Coordinates of C-alpha atoms in Angstrom, one line a residue:
M133 CA -52.1 -76.0 47.3
G134 CA -48.6 -77.0 46.4
T135 CA -47.0 -77.4 43.0
T136 CA -47.8 -80.7 41.3
V137 CA -44.8 -82.2 39.4
T138 CA -45.9 -83.9 36.2
S139 CA -42.7 -85.1 34.7
V140 CA -38.9 -85.2 35.0
T141 CA -36.9 -84.9 31.9
V142 CA -33.2 -85.8 31.5
L143 CA -31.4 -83.9 28.7
P144 CA -30.5 -84.9 26.0
G145 CA -33.2 -87.4 25.3
Q146 CA -33.5 -90.1 28.0
R147 CA -29.8 -90.8 28.2
V148 CA -27.2 -89.8 30.8
I149 CA -23.6 -90.8 30.6
T150 CA -21.6 -92.2 33.5
G151 CA -19.1 -89.7 35.0
K152 CA -20.6 -86.7 33.1
T153 CA -22.9 -84.0 34.4
R154 CA -26.2 -83.5 32.6
A155 CA -28.8 -80.8 33.0
V156 CA -32.3 -81.8 34.2
S157 CA -35.6 -80.0 33.9
V158 CA -38.9 -80.5 35.6
S159 CA -42.3 -79.7 34.1
A160 CA -44.8 -78.8 36.8
K161 CA -48.3 -77.3 37.2
D162 CA -49.7 -75.1 39.9
H163 CA -53.2 -75.5 41.5
D164 CA -54.8 -73.7 38.6
G165 CA -53.2 -76.1 36.1
N166 CA -50.7 -73.6 34.7
T167 CA -47.2 -74.7 33.8
V168 CA -44.7 -73.2 36.2
I169 CA -40.9 -73.2 36.4
V170 CA -39.4 -75.2 39.2
S171 CA -36.0 -74.2 40.6
T172 CA -33.4 -77.0 40.2
A173 CA -32.3 -76.2 43.7
A174 CA -35.6 -77.5 45.0
L175 CA -35.3 -80.9 43.3
N176 CA -34.9 -84.0 45.3
L177 CA -33.9 -86.8 42.8
A178 CA -33.9 -90.4 43.9
V179 CA -33.0 -93.4 41.9
V180 CA -35.4 -96.2 42.6
D181 CA -34.0 -99.3 40.9
N182 CA -30.3 -98.5 40.2
P183 CA -27.8 -98.5 43.0
T184 CA -26.0 -95.2 42.9
N185 CA -25.5 -91.9 44.8
L186 CA -27.3 -89.7 42.3
S187 CA -27.5 -86.1 43.2
V188 CA -28.3 -82.8 41.5
D189 CA -26.6 -79.5 42.3
S190 CA -28.1 -76.0 42.2
S191 CA -27.2 -75.7 38.5
G192 CA -29.3 -78.7 37.6
N193 CA -26.3 -81.1 37.0
M194 CA -26.7 -84.8 37.8
K195 CA -23.7 -86.5 39.3
G196 CA -22.7 -89.9 40.8
L197 CA -24.0 -92.0 38.0
V198 CA -23.7 -95.8 37.5
A199 CA -24.4 -97.4 34.2
G200 CA -27.7 -99.2 33.9
D201 CA -31.5 -98.6 33.7
A202 CA -33.0 -96.3 36.4
T203 CA -36.2 -94.8 37.4
I204 CA -36.1 -91.2 38.7
T205 CA -38.7 -89.4 40.7
S206 CA -38.8 -85.8 42.0
T207 CA -40.3 -84.4 45.1
V208 CA -41.3 -80.7 45.2
D209 CA -43.5 -79.2 48.0
G210 CA -44.0 -82.7 49.4
I211 CA -45.5 -84.0 46.2
T212 CA -43.7 -86.8 44.3
S213 CA -43.7 -87.0 40.5
S214 CA -44.6 -90.1 38.5
A215 CA -41.6 -92.4 37.8
Q216 CA -39.5 -91.5 34.8
S217 CA -37.4 -94.1 33.1
V218 CA -33.8 -93.2 32.3
K219 CA -30.9 -95.1 30.7
I220 CA -27.5 -94.3 32.2
M221 CA -24.9 -95.1 29.6
P222 CA -21.2 -96.0 30.1
P223 CA -18.6 -93.7 28.6
G224 CA -17.4 -94.3 25.1
F225 CA -19.1 -94.8 21.7
L226 CA -22.0 -97.1 21.1
F227 CA -24.0 -97.8 17.9
Q228 CA -27.1 -99.9 17.2
T229 CA -27.1 -102.6 14.5
A230 CA -26.4 -101.0 11.2
T231 CA -29.0 -100.9 8.4
D232 CA -28.1 -100.9 4.6
Y233 CA -29.9 -99.0 1.8
T234 CA -29.2 -99.7 -1.8
T235 CA -28.8 -96.6 -4.0
T236 CA -27.7 -95.6 -7.5
G237 CA -24.7 -93.7 -6.3
P238 CA -23.5 -94.6 -2.8
D239 CA -21.2 -91.6 -2.0
V240 CA -22.9 -89.6 0.7
F241 CA -22.3 -85.8 0.9
A242 CA -24.8 -84.2 3.3
A243 CA -27.4 -84.9 6.0
V244 CA -30.1 -82.2 5.5
D245 CA -33.9 -81.8 5.4
V246 CA -34.4 -81.7 1.6
D247 CA -38.1 -82.2 1.4
G248 CA -39.1 -79.9 4.4
D249 CA -40.8 -82.5 6.5
G250 CA -38.6 -81.9 9.5
N251 CA -36.6 -85.1 9.0
L252 CA -33.0 -85.3 7.9
D253 CA -32.4 -86.8 4.5
I254 CA -29.2 -88.1 3.0
V255 CA -27.8 -86.4 -0.2
F256 CA -25.8 -89.0 -2.2
A257 CA -24.1 -88.9 -5.6
G258 CA -26.9 -88.1 -7.9
G259 CA -29.9 -88.4 -5.5
V260 CA -31.6 -88.1 -2.1
L261 CA -32.5 -90.8 0.3
F262 CA -35.5 -89.5 2.3
G263 CA -35.6 -90.0 6.1
N264 CA -38.6 -91.0 8.1
G265 CA -37.5 -89.3 11.3
D266 CA -37.1 -92.5 13.3
G267 CA -33.7 -93.5 11.9
T268 CA -35.1 -95.4 8.9
F269 CA -35.2 -94.3 5.3
G270 CA -37.7 -95.0 2.6
A271 CA -38.2 -93.4 -0.8
S272 CA -35.4 -91.9 -2.8
A273 CA -35.1 -89.5 -5.7
N274 CA -32.5 -90.0 -8.4
F275 CA -31.2 -87.4 -10.8
S276 CA -30.0 -87.8 -14.4
I277 CA -26.7 -86.0 -14.5
A278 CA -24.8 -85.9 -17.9
A279 CA -21.7 -88.0 -18.5
G280 CA -18.7 -86.7 -16.7
G281 CA -19.0 -88.3 -13.3
V282 CA -20.8 -87.0 -10.1
G283 CA -18.4 -85.3 -7.7
Q284 CA -19.1 -83.9 -4.3
G285 CA -22.5 -82.3 -3.8
I286 CA -24.3 -79.9 -1.4
A287 CA -27.9 -78.9 -0.6
V288 CA -28.6 -75.2 -0.5
D289 CA -31.4 -72.8 -1.4
V290 CA -30.1 -71.1 -4.5
F291 CA -33.5 -70.1 -5.9
G292 CA -34.6 -68.2 -2.8
H293 CA -37.8 -70.2 -2.4
G294 CA -37.2 -71.7 1.0
R295 CA -36.4 -75.2 -0.2
K296 CA -33.0 -77.0 -0.4
D297 CA -31.8 -77.2 -4.0
L298 CA -29.0 -79.6 -5.0
V299 CA -25.6 -78.7 -6.6
F300 CA -23.2 -81.4 -7.7
C301 CA -19.8 -81.3 -9.3
N302 CA -19.9 -82.8 -12.8
T303 CA -16.1 -83.5 -12.4
N304 CA -15.0 -84.8 -15.9
G305 CA -17.5 -82.5 -17.6
N306 CA -15.7 -79.4 -16.0
R307 CA -19.0 -77.9 -14.7
V308 CA -21.5 -78.0 -11.9
A309 CA -25.1 -79.3 -12.1
V310 CA -27.8 -77.2 -10.4
I311 CA -31.0 -79.0 -9.6
E312 CA -34.0 -77.0 -8.4
N313 CA -36.2 -78.4 -5.7
L314 CA -39.8 -78.0 -6.9
G315 CA -41.3 -79.2 -3.6
S316 CA -43.1 -82.5 -2.7
R317 CA -40.0 -84.4 -3.6
N318 CA -40.0 -83.3 -7.2
F319 CA -37.0 -81.8 -8.9
A320 CA -36.2 -80.0 -12.1
D321 CA -33.7 -81.2 -14.7
A322 CA -30.1 -80.3 -14.0
V323 CA -28.8 -77.0 -15.4
Y324 CA -25.1 -76.9 -16.0
Y325 CA -22.5 -74.1 -15.5
P326 CA -18.9 -74.3 -16.7
V327 CA -16.2 -74.0 -14.1
G328 CA -12.5 -74.9 -14.1
T329 CA -11.0 -78.3 -15.0
K330 CA -12.1 -81.3 -12.9
P331 CA -14.1 -79.6 -10.1
Y332 CA -13.9 -81.9 -7.1
S333 CA -15.7 -79.9 -4.5
V334 CA -18.4 -77.1 -4.3
T335 CA -19.5 -74.8 -1.5
A336 CA -22.1 -72.0 -1.2
G337 CA -22.2 -68.6 0.5
D338 CA -23.4 -65.1 0.0
F339 CA -20.1 -63.7 -1.3
N340 CA -21.4 -60.2 -2.3
G341 CA -24.0 -59.5 0.3
D342 CA -27.0 -59.4 -2.0
G343 CA -28.9 -62.2 -0.1
A344 CA -28.5 -64.8 -2.8
M345 CA -26.3 -67.9 -2.4
D346 CA -23.3 -67.9 -4.7
L347 CA -21.1 -70.9 -5.5
A348 CA -17.4 -71.7 -5.4
T349 CA -15.6 -74.7 -6.8
A350 CA -12.2 -76.2 -6.1
N351 CA -10.9 -77.3 -9.5
D352 CA -8.3 -80.1 -9.2
G353 CA -7.3 -80.1 -12.9
S354 CA -6.7 -76.4 -13.3
N355 CA -5.3 -75.6 -9.8
D356 CA -7.8 -72.9 -9.2
I357 CA -11.1 -71.7 -7.6
T358 CA -14.1 -70.6 -9.7
I359 CA -16.7 -68.1 -8.3
L360 CA -20.2 -68.3 -9.7
K361 CA -22.4 -65.3 -8.8
N362 CA -26.0 -66.0 -8.3
N363 CA -28.0 -63.6 -10.5
G364 CA -30.8 -63.6 -7.9
D365 CA -33.0 -66.2 -9.6
G366 CA -30.9 -69.4 -9.3
T367 CA -29.0 -68.8 -12.5
F368 CA -25.2 -68.2 -12.3
T369 CA -22.5 -66.1 -13.9
T370 CA -18.8 -66.8 -13.5
T371 CA -17.3 -63.6 -12.0
A372 CA -13.8 -64.7 -10.8
T373 CA -11.2 -67.5 -11.1
F374 CA -8.0 -67.4 -9.0
G375 CA -5.2 -69.8 -8.1
S376 CA -5.5 -72.0 -5.0
G377 CA -2.4 -74.2 -5.1
S378 CA -1.6 -77.6 -6.5
F379 CA -4.6 -79.8 -7.0
P380 CA -7.3 -78.2 -4.8
A381 CA -9.4 -81.0 -3.3
Y382 CA -12.0 -79.4 -1.0
I383 CA -13.5 -76.0 -0.4
Y384 CA -15.7 -74.5 2.4
A385 CA -17.3 -71.1 2.7
T386 CA -17.6 -69.6 6.2
D387 CA -16.9 -66.3 8.1
V388 CA -13.4 -67.2 9.3
D389 CA -12.4 -63.8 10.8
G390 CA -15.7 -62.7 12.3
D391 CA -16.3 -59.7 10.1
T392 CA -19.7 -61.0 8.9
K393 CA -18.3 -61.5 5.4
T394 CA -18.0 -64.9 3.8
D395 CA -14.5 -66.3 3.4
L396 CA -13.1 -69.4 1.8
I397 CA -10.9 -72.3 3.1
A398 CA -9.4 -74.7 0.6
S399 CA -7.2 -77.7 1.0
N400 CA -4.7 -78.6 -1.8
Y401 CA -3.8 -82.2 -2.5
L402 CA -0.1 -81.3 -2.5
N403 CA 0.6 -80.1 1.0
N404 CA -1.2 -76.9 2.0
V405 CA -4.4 -75.3 3.3
V406 CA -5.2 -71.8 2.2
V407 CA -7.6 -69.2 3.6
F408 CA -9.1 -66.5 1.4
K409 CA -10.7 -63.4 2.9
G410 CA -13.9 -62.2 1.3
N411 CA -14.3 -58.5 0.9
G412 CA -18.1 -58.7 0.9
S413 CA -18.4 -57.7 -2.8
G414 CA -17.5 -61.0 -4.3
S415 CA -13.7 -60.9 -4.5
F416 CA -11.2 -62.7 -2.3
S417 CA -7.6 -62.2 -1.1
L418 CA -5.2 -64.8 0.3
I419 CA -4.6 -64.3 4.1
G420 CA -3.3 -67.7 5.2
N421 CA -1.2 -70.5 3.8
Y422 CA -0.6 -73.4 6.1
T423 CA 1.6 -76.4 5.4
A424 CA -0.2 -79.8 5.3
K425 CA 0.8 -83.3 4.5
N426 CA 1.1 -84.5 1.0
E427 CA -2.1 -85.9 -0.4
S428 CA -4.3 -84.0 2.0
G429 CA -8.0 -84.1 1.2
A430 CA -11.3 -83.0 2.7
F431 CA -11.5 -81.3 6.1
A432 CA -13.8 -80.7 9.0
Y433 CA -14.5 -77.3 10.5
G434 CA -15.5 -77.5 14.2
D435 CA -14.6 -76.1 17.6
L436 CA -12.1 -78.8 18.9
D437 CA -10.7 -76.7 21.8
N438 CA -14.0 -75.2 23.1
D439 CA -12.9 -71.6 22.7
G440 CA -15.8 -70.6 20.5
K441 CA -13.8 -70.5 17.3
P442 CA -14.0 -73.4 14.8
D443 CA -10.8 -75.2 14.0
I444 CA -9.7 -77.2 10.9
A445 CA -9.1 -81.0 10.9
I446 CA -7.9 -82.3 7.6
A447 CA -7.8 -85.9 6.5
N448 CA -4.4 -86.9 5.1
T449 CA -5.7 -89.9 3.2
F450 CA -2.5 -91.5 2.0
D451 CA -0.5 -90.5 5.1
N452 CA -3.1 -92.3 7.3
S453 CA -3.3 -89.3 9.7
I454 CA -5.4 -86.2 10.7
S455 CA -3.9 -82.7 10.9
V456 CA -5.4 -80.2 13.3
Y457 CA -5.1 -76.4 12.9
L458 CA -6.4 -74.5 15.9
H459 CA -8.2 -71.2 15.2
Q460 CA -6.4 -68.2 16.6
T461 CA -7.5 -64.5 16.1
G462 CA -8.3 -62.6 13.0
G463 CA -8.9 -65.7 10.9
T464 CA -5.4 -67.2 11.5
F465 CA -4.6 -70.7 12.5
T466 CA -1.8 -72.6 14.2
G467 CA 0.5 -74.8 12.3
Q468 CA -0.6 -78.4 12.0
T469 CA -0.5 -81.0 14.7
V470 CA -0.6 -84.5 13.2
Y471 CA -2.4 -87.4 14.7
S472 CA -1.8 -90.9 13.5
G473 CA -4.9 -92.6 12.2
N474 CA -6.4 -95.6 10.5
V475 CA -5.8 -96.4 6.8
Y476 CA -7.0 -93.9 4.2
P477 CA -9.1 -91.5 6.3
A478 CA -11.4 -89.3 4.2
Y479 CA -14.4 -86.9 4.5
P480 CA -14.0 -85.9 8.2
T481 CA -16.8 -84.4 10.2
A482 CA -16.7 -82.7 13.6
A483 CA -19.4 -83.8 16.0
D484 CA -19.9 -84.7 19.7
M485 CA -20.5 -88.4 19.2
D486 CA -20.5 -89.5 22.8
G487 CA -22.2 -86.6 24.5
D488 CA -19.3 -85.5 26.6
G489 CA -19.4 -81.9 25.3
N490 CA -16.3 -82.2 23.2
Q491 CA -16.1 -82.4 19.4
D492 CA -14.8 -85.7 18.0
I493 CA -13.8 -86.4 14.4
V494 CA -15.6 -89.0 12.3
T495 CA -13.9 -90.2 9.1
A496 CA -14.7 -92.7 6.3
D497 CA -11.8 -95.0 5.8
N498 CA -11.4 -95.4 2.0
G499 CA -11.1 -98.9 0.5
V500 CA -11.8 -100.8 3.7
S501 CA -15.0 -101.8 5.5
Y502 CA -15.2 -99.4 8.5
F503 CA -15.3 -95.8 9.6
S504 CA -13.4 -94.3 12.5
I505 CA -14.0 -91.9 15.4
Y506 CA -11.1 -89.8 16.8
P507 CA -12.2 -88.8 20.3
G508 CA -11.6 -85.1 21.1
N509 CA -10.5 -84.0 24.5
G510 CA -12.0 -80.5 24.3
K511 CA -8.5 -78.9 24.2
G512 CA -7.8 -79.4 20.6
A513 CA -6.2 -82.8 20.7
L514 CA -7.4 -86.1 19.3
A515 CA -7.1 -89.6 20.8
P516 CA -6.2 -92.6 18.7
P517 CA -9.1 -93.7 16.5
L518 CA -11.8 -96.3 17.2
S519 CA -13.1 -98.4 14.3
F520 CA -16.7 -99.4 13.5
T521 CA -17.3 -102.0 10.9
S522 CA -19.6 -101.3 8.0
T523 CA -21.8 -104.0 6.5
G524 CA -21.0 -102.7 3.1
T525 CA -17.7 -102.9 1.2
N526 CA -15.2 -100.3 0.2
V527 CA -16.2 -97.4 2.4
R528 CA -15.8 -94.0 0.6
T529 CA -17.6 -91.2 2.3
A530 CA -19.4 -90.4 5.6
V531 CA -21.9 -87.9 6.9
V532 CA -23.2 -87.2 10.4
G533 CA -26.7 -86.2 11.5
D534 CA -29.5 -86.9 14.0
F535 CA -31.6 -89.2 11.9
N536 CA -33.9 -90.4 14.7
K537 CA -34.3 -87.2 16.6
D538 CA -33.0 -88.5 19.9
G539 CA -30.5 -85.6 20.4
M540 CA -27.4 -87.7 19.5
P541 CA -25.6 -87.7 16.1
D542 CA -25.8 -90.7 13.9
V543 CA -23.5 -91.8 11.0
A544 CA -24.2 -92.7 7.4
I545 CA -21.5 -94.4 5.3
G546 CA -21.3 -94.6 1.5
N547 CA -20.0 -98.0 0.4
E548 CA -18.7 -97.9 -3.2
S549 CA -18.3 -101.6 -4.0
S550 CA -21.5 -102.8 -2.5
G551 CA -23.5 -99.8 -3.8
T552 CA -25.1 -99.2 -0.4
I553 CA -25.5 -96.6 2.2
T554 CA -25.1 -97.9 5.8
V555 CA -26.7 -96.1 8.6
F556 CA -25.4 -96.4 12.2
L557 CA -27.8 -95.1 14.9
N558 CA -26.0 -93.7 18.0
A559 CA -26.9 -95.9 21.0
K560 CA -25.9 -93.2 23.5

């Protein structure tokens, strides 16, 4: 007997974009009912109700697409599969109707699975909005953080228990707040650790190779970086403080030079980006200092030129522009290339928003009611931004994540004046 084809799946999800190639896979069973692999070269794809010249090559790439709804069948060994519905999308960026959620602190900082249910949650200033996995959000947890203001926050396992704990900058209190995740959406009271003056940003990494996540803060008021060593039990000891530049605004821990040791990248509000090489034992040395625009802020770290090495895209909030630094070798970067943008760009994220295989840049636009997407061309350059209106007012922050598990990144916006988080589901 021949091979019986049971389904045709178009990746990602059930969306294909006009003018782009997309891999296809076929699930099939032999006469014994066992799942078998079907060569893409044997596929014969036909579009039933959408006029197009759809074809598939030997690598499994679909070509010749026309926007619209289609039904695809596949014939293998003379046996035709059941019809599979596919939506063929036009090029560009599309979002569904936005949904607002009221919170106690609308600045959004991370899209991560905090409660371990497999769904992305949104970490906001002083709390977590829990995702249902279908693009909607329900319950939230709110934390009592002492007076001093809640700065940027992250979700990271600092206690080594397999759950995402929360760390927030207590900016005017000159310290960080560490909140243990107890499981089942329960959290311990915040424990505070002093750092430099006015910490604006915090990041985490294993700086000394002991397997525990350490912390580093960018301290705007004291022009320095504080290193907090994890003692192995979720408590911290300050082990180093070193200068960063004038008014450090954002910091990120990653292996920049590929030596498996965690390095640090920091942006300084007054015109530079610095790279510190980690030696694997908890200390750092300056290996790069790159000119930036005045009043540069947070940055994204993603592969904008498809060379396998992440690049830097920094939001120049009061210059209304984005500066891109392409990653070279040995942890070095090119000088900045500046792209004009919309007003007051902030909190950029690198993500492939339209499914074309190239990283784009998403920014919140401070003080207005929209966010922006700067399309990437896959060669390190950005196109002029496209704007998407928020239903809230005074956009401040933005995060990106696949909130409905359809394989495409969605966007969550923090609206300061309206006290809401607006979620935009990707319609691609």
